[in-house]
PDB file of N, CA and C in Angstrom:
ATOM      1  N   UNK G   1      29.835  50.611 -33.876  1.00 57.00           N
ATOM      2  CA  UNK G   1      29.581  51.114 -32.539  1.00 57.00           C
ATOM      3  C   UNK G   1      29.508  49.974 -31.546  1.00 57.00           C
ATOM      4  N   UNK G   2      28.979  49.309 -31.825  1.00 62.00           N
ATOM      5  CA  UNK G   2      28.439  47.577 -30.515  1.00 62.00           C
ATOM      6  C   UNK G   2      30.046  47.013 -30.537  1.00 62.00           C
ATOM      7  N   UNK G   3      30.888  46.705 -31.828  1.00 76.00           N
ATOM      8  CA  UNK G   3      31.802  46.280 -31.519  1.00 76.00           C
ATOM      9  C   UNK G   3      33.071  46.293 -30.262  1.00 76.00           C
ATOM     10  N   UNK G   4      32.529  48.014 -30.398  1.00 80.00           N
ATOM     11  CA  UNK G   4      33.603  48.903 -29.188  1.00 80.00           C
ATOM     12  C   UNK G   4      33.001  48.188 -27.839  1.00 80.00           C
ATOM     13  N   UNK G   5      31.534  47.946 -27.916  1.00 86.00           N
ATOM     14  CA  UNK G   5      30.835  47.950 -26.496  1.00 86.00           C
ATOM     15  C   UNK G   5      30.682  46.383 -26.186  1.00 86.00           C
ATOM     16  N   UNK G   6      30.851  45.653 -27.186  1.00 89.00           N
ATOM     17  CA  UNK G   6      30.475  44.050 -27.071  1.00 89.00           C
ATOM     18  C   UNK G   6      31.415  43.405 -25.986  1.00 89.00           C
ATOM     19  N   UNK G   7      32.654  43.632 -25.682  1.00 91.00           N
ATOM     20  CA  UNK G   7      33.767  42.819 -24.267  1.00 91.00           C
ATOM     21  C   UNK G   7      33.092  43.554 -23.224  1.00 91.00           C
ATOM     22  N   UNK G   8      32.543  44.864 -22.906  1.00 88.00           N
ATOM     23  CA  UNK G   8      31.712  45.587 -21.747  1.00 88.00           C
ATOM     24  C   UNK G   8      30.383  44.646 -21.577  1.00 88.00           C
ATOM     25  N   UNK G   9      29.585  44.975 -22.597  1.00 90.00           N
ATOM     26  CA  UNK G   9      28.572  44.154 -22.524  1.00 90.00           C
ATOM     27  C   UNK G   9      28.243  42.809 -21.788  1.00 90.00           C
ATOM     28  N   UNK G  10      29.431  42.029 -22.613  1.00 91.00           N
ATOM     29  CA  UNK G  10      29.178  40.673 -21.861  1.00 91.00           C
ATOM     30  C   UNK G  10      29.746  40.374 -20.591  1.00 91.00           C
ATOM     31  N   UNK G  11      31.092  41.336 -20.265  1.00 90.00           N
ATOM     32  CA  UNK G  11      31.564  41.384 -19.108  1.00 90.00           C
ATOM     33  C   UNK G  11      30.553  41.251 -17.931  1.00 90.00           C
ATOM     34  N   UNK G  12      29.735  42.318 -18.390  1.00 87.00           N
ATOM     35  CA  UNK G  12      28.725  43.172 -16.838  1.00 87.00           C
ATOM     36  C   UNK G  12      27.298  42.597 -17.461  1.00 87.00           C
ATOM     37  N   UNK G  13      27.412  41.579 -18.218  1.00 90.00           N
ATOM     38  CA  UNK G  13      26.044  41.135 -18.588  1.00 90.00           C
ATOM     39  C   UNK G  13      24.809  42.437 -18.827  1.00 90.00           C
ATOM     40  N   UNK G  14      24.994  42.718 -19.926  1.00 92.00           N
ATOM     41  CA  UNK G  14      24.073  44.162 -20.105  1.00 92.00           C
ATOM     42  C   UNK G  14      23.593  43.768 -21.551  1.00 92.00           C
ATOM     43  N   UNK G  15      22.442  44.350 -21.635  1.00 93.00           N
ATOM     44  CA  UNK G  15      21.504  43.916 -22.687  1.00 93.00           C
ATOM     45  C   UNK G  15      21.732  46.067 -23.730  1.00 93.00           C
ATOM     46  N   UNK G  16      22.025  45.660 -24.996  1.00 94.00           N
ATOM     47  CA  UNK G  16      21.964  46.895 -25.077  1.00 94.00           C
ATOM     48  C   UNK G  16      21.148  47.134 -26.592  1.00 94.00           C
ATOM     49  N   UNK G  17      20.683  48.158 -25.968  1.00 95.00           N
ATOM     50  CA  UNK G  17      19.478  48.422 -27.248  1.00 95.00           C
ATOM     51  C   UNK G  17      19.123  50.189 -27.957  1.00 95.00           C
ATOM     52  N   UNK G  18      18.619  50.300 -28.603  1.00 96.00           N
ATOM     53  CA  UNK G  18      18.344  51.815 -29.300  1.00 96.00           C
ATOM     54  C   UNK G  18      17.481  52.287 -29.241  1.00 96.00           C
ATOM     55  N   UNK G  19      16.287  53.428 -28.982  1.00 97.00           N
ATOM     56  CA  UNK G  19      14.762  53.792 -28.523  1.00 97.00           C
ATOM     57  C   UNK G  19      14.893  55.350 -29.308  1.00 97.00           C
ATOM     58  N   UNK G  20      13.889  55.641 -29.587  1.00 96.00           N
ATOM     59  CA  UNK G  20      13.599  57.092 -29.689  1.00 96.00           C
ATOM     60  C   UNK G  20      13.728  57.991 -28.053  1.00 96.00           C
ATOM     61  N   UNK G  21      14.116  59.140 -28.095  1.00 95.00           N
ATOM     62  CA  UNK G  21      13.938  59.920 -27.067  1.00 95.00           C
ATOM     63  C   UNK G  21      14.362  61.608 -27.258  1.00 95.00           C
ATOM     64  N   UNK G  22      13.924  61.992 -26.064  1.00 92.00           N
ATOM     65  CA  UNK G  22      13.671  62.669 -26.392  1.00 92.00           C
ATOM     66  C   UNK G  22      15.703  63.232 -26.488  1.00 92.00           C
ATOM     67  N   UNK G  23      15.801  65.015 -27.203  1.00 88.00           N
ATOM     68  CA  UNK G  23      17.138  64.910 -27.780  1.00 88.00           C
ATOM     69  C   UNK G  23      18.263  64.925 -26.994  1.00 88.00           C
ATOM     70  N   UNK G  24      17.761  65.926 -25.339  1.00 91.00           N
ATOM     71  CA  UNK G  24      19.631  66.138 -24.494  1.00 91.00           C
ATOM     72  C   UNK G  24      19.269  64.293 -23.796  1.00 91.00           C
ATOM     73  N   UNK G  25      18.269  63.491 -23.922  1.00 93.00           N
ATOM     74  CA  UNK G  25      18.919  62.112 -23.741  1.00 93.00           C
ATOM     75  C   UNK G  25      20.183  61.250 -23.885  1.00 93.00           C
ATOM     76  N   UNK G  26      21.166  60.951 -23.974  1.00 94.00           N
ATOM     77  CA  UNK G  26      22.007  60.393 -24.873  1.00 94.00           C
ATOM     78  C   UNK G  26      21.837  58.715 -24.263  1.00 94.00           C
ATOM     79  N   UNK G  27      21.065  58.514 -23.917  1.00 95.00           N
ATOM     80  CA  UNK G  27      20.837  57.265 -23.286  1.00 95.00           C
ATOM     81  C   UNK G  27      20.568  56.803 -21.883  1.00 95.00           C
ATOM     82  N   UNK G  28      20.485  55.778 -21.183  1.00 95.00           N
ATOM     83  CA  UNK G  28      20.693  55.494 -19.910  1.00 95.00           C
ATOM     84  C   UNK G  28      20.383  54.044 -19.508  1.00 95.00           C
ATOM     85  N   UNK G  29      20.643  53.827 -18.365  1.00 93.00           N
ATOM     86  CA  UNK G  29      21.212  52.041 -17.998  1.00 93.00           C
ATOM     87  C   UNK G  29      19.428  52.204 -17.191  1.00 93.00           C
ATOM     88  N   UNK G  30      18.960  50.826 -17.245  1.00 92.00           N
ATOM     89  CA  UNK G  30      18.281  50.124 -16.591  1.00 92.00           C
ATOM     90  C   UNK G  30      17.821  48.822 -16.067  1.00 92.00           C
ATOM     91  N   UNK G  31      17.696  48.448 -14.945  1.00 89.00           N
ATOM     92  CA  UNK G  31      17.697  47.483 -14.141  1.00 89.00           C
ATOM     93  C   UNK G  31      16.002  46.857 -13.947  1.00 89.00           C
ATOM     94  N   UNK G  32      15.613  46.053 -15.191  1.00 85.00           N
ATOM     95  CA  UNK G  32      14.280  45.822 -14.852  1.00 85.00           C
ATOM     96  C   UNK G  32      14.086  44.156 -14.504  1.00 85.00           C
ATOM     97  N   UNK G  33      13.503  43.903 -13.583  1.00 85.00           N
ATOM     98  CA  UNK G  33      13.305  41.987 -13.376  1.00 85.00           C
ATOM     99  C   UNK G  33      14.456  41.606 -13.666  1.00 85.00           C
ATOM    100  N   UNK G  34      15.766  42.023 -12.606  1.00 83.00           N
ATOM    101  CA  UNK G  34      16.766  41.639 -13.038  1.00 83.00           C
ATOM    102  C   UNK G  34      17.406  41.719 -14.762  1.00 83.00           C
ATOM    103  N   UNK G  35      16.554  42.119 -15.299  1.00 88.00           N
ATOM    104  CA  UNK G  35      17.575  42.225 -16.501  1.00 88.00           C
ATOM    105  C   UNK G  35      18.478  43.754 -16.803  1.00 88.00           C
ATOM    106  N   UNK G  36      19.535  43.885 -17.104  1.00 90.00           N
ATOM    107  CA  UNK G  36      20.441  45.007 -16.928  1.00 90.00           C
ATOM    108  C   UNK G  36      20.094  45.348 -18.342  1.00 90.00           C
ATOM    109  N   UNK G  37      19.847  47.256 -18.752  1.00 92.00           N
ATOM    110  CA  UNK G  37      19.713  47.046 -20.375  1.00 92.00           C
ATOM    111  C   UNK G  37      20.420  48.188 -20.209  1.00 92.00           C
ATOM    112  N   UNK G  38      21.682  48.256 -21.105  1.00 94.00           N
ATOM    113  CA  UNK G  38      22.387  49.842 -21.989  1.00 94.00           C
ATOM    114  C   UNK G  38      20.852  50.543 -23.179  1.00 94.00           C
ATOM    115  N   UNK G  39      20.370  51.693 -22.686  1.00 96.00           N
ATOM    116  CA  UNK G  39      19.845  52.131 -24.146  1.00 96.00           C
ATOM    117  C   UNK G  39      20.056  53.507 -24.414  1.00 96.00           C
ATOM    118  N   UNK G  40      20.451  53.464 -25.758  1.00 96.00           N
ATOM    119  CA  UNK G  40      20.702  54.769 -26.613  1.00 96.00           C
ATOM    120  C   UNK G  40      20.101  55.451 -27.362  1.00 96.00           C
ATOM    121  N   UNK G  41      20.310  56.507 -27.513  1.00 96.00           N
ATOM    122  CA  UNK G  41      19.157  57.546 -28.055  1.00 96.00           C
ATOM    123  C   UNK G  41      19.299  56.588 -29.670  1.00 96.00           C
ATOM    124  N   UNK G  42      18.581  56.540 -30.622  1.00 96.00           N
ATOM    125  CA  UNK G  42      18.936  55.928 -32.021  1.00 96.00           C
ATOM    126  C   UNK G  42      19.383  57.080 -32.761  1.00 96.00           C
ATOM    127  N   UNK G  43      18.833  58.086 -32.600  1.00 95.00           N
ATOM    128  CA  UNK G  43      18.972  59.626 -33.509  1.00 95.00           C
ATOM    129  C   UNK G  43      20.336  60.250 -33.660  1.00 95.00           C
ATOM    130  N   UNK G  44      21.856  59.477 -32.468  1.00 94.00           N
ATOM    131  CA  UNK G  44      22.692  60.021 -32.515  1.00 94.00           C
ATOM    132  C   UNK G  44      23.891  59.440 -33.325  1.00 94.00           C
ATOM    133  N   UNK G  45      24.796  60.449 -33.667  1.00 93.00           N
ATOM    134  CA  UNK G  45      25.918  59.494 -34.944  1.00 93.00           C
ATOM    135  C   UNK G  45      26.768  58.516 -33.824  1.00 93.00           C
ATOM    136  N   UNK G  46      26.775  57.186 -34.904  1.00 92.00           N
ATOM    137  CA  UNK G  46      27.446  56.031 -34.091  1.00 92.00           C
ATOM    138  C   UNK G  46      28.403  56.747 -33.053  1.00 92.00           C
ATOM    139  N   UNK G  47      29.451  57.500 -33.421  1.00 91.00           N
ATOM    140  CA  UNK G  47      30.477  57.400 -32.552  1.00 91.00           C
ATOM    141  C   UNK G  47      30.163  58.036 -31.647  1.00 91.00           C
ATOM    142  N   UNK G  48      28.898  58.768 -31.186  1.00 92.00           N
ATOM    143  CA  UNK G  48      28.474  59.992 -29.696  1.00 92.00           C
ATOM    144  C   UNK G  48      27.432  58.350 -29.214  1.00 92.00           C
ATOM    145  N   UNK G  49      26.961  57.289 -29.941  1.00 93.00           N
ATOM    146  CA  UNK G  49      26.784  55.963 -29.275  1.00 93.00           C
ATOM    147  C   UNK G  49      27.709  55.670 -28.626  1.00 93.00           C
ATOM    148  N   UNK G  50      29.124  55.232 -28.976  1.00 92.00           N
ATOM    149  CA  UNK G  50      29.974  54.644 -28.559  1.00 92.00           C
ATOM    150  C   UNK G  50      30.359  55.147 -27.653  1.00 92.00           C
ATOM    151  N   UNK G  51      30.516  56.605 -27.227  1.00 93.00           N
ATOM    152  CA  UNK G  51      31.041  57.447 -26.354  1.00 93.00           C
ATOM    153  C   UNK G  51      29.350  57.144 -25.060  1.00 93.00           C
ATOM    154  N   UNK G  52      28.784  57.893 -25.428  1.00 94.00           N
ATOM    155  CA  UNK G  52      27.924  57.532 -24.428  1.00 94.00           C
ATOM    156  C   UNK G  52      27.644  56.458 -23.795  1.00 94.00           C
ATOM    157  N   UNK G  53      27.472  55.041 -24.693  1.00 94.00           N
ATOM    158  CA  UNK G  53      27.496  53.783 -23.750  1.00 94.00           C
ATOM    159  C   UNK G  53      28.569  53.329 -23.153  1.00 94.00           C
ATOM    160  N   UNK G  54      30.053  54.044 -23.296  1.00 93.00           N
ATOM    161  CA  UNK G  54      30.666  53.690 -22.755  1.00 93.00           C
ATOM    162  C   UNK G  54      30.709  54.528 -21.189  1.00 93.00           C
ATOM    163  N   UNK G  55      30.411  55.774 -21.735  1.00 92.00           N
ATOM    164  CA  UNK G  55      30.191  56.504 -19.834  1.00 92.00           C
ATOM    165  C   UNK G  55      29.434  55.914 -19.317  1.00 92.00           C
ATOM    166  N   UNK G  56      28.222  55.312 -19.659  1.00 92.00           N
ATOM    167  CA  UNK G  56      26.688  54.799 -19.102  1.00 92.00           C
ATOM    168  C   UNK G  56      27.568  53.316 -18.327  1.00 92.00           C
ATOM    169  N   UNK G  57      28.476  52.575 -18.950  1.00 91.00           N
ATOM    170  CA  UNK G  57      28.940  51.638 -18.633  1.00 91.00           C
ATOM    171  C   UNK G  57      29.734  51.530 -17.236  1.00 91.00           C
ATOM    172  N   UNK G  58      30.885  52.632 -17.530  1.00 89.00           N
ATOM    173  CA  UNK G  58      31.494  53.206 -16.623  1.00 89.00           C
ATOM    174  C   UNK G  58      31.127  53.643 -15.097  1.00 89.00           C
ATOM    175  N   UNK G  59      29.838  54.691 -15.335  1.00 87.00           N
ATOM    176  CA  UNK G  59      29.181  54.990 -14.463  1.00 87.00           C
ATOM    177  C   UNK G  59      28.681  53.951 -13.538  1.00 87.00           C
ATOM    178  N   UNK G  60      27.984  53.135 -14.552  1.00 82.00           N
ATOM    179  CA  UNK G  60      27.292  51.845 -13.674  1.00 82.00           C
ATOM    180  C   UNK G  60      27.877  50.795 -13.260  1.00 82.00           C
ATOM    181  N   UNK G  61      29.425  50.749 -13.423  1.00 79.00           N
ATOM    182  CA  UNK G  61      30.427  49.849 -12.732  1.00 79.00           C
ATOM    183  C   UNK G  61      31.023  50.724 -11.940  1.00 79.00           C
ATOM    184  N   UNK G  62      31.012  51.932 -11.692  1.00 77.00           N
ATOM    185  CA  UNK G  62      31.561  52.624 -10.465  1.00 77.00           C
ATOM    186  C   UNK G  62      30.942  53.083  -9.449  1.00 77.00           C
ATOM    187  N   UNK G  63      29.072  53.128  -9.772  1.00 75.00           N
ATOM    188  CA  UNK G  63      28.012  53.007  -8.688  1.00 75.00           C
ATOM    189  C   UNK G  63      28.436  52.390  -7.431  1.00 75.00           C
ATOM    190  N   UNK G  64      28.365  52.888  -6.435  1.00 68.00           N
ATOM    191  CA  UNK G  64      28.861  52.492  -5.096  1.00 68.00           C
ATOM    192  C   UNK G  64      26.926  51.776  -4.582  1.00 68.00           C
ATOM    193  N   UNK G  65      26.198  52.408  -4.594  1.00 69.00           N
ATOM    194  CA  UNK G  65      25.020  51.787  -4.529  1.00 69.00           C
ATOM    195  C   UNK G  65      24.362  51.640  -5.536  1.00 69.00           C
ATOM    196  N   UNK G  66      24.116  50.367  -6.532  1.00 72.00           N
ATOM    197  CA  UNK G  66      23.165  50.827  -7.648  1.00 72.00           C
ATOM    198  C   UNK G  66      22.414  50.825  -8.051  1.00 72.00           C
ATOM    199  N   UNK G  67      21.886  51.667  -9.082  1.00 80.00           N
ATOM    200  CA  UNK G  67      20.652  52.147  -9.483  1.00 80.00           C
ATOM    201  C   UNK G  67      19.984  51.292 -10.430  1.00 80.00           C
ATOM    202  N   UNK G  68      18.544  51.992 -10.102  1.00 87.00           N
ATOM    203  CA  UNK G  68      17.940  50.961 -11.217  1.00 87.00           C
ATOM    204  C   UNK G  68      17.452  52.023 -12.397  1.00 87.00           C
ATOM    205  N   UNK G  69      18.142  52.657 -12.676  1.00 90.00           N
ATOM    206  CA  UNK G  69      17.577  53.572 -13.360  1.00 90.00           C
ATOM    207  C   UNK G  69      18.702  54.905 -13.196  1.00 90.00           C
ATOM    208  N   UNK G  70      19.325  54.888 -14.313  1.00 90.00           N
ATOM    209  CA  UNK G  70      20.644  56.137 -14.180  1.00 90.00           C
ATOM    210  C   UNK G  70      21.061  56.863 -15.771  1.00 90.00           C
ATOM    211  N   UNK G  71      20.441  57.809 -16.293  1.00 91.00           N
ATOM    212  CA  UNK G  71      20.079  58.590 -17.350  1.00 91.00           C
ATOM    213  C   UNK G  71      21.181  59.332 -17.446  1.00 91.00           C
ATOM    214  N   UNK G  72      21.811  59.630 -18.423  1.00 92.00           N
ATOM    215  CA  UNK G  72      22.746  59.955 -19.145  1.00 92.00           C
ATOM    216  C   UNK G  72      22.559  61.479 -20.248  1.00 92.00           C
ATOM    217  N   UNK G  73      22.629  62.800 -19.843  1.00 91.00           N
ATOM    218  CA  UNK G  73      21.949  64.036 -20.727  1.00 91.00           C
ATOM    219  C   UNK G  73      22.817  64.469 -21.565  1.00 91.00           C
ATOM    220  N   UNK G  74      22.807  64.797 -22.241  1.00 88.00           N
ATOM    221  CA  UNK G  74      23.812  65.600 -23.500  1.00 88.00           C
ATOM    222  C   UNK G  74      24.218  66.948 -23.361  1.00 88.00           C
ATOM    223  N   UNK G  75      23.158  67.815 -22.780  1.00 78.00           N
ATOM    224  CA  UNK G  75      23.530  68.805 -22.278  1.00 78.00           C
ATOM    225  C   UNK G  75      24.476  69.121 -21.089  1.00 78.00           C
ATOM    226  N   UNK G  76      24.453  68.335 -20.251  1.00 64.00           N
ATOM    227  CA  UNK G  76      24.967  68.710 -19.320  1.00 64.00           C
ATOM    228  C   UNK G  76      26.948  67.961 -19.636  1.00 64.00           C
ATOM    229  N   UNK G  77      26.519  66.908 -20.763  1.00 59.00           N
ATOM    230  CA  UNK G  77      27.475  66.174 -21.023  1.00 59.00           C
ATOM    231  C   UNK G  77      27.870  65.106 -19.676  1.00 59.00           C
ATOM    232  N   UNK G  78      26.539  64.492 -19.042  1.00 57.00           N
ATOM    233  CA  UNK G  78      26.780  63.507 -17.874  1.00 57.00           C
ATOM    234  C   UNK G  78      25.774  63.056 -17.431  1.00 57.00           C
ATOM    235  N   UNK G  79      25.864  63.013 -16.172  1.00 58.00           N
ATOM    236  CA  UNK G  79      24.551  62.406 -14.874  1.00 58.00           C
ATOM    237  C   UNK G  79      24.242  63.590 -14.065  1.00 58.00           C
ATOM    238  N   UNK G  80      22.947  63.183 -13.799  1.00 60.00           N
ATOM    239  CA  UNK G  80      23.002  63.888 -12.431  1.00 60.00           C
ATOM    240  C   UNK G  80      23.459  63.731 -11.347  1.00 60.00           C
ATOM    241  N   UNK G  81      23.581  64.956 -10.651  1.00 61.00           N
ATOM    242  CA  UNK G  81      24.619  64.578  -9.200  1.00 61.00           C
ATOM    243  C   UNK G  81      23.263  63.562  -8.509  1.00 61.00           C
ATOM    244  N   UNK G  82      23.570  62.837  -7.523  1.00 56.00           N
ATOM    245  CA  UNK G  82      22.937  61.571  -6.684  1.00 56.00           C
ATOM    246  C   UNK G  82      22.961  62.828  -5.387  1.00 56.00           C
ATOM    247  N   UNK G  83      22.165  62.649  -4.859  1.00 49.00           N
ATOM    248  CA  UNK G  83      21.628  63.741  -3.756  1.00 49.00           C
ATOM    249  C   UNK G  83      21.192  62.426  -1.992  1.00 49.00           C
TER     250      UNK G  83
END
């Protein structure tokens, strides 16, 4: 799974890591003291990792203003709309 994400990673300097959460989580990007972190639900099979950190990636290189904090749901299969 990291392999797919490791040229993203270091590109956009992103720290990426795995957490418990809760389940329509599939992850989400955060911006703390300057440090950028990818994190993923741990509970999900590698390849719905790979897929998700790569939207989470995506998303947060196509942010027109960005966030410090941009969550990623399973259910909805995305983000929330930005209001």
């Amino acid at each position: 799974m990291t392999e797919s994400l490791t040229p993203l990673l270091h590109k956009f300097r992103l720290e990426l890591r795995e957490d418990t959460m809760a389940a329509q989580l599939g992850g989400y990007y955060a911006c703390r003291n300057g440090q950028k972190h990818i994190v993923l639900n741990r509970d999900l099979p590698e390849e719905k990792k790979a897929e998700v950190g790569l939207e989470i990636i995506d998303r947060h290189c196509r942010d027109q203003t960005p966030s410090a904090f941009l969550p990623y749901f399973l259910f909805d299969e995305g983000f929330p709309e930005k209001k």
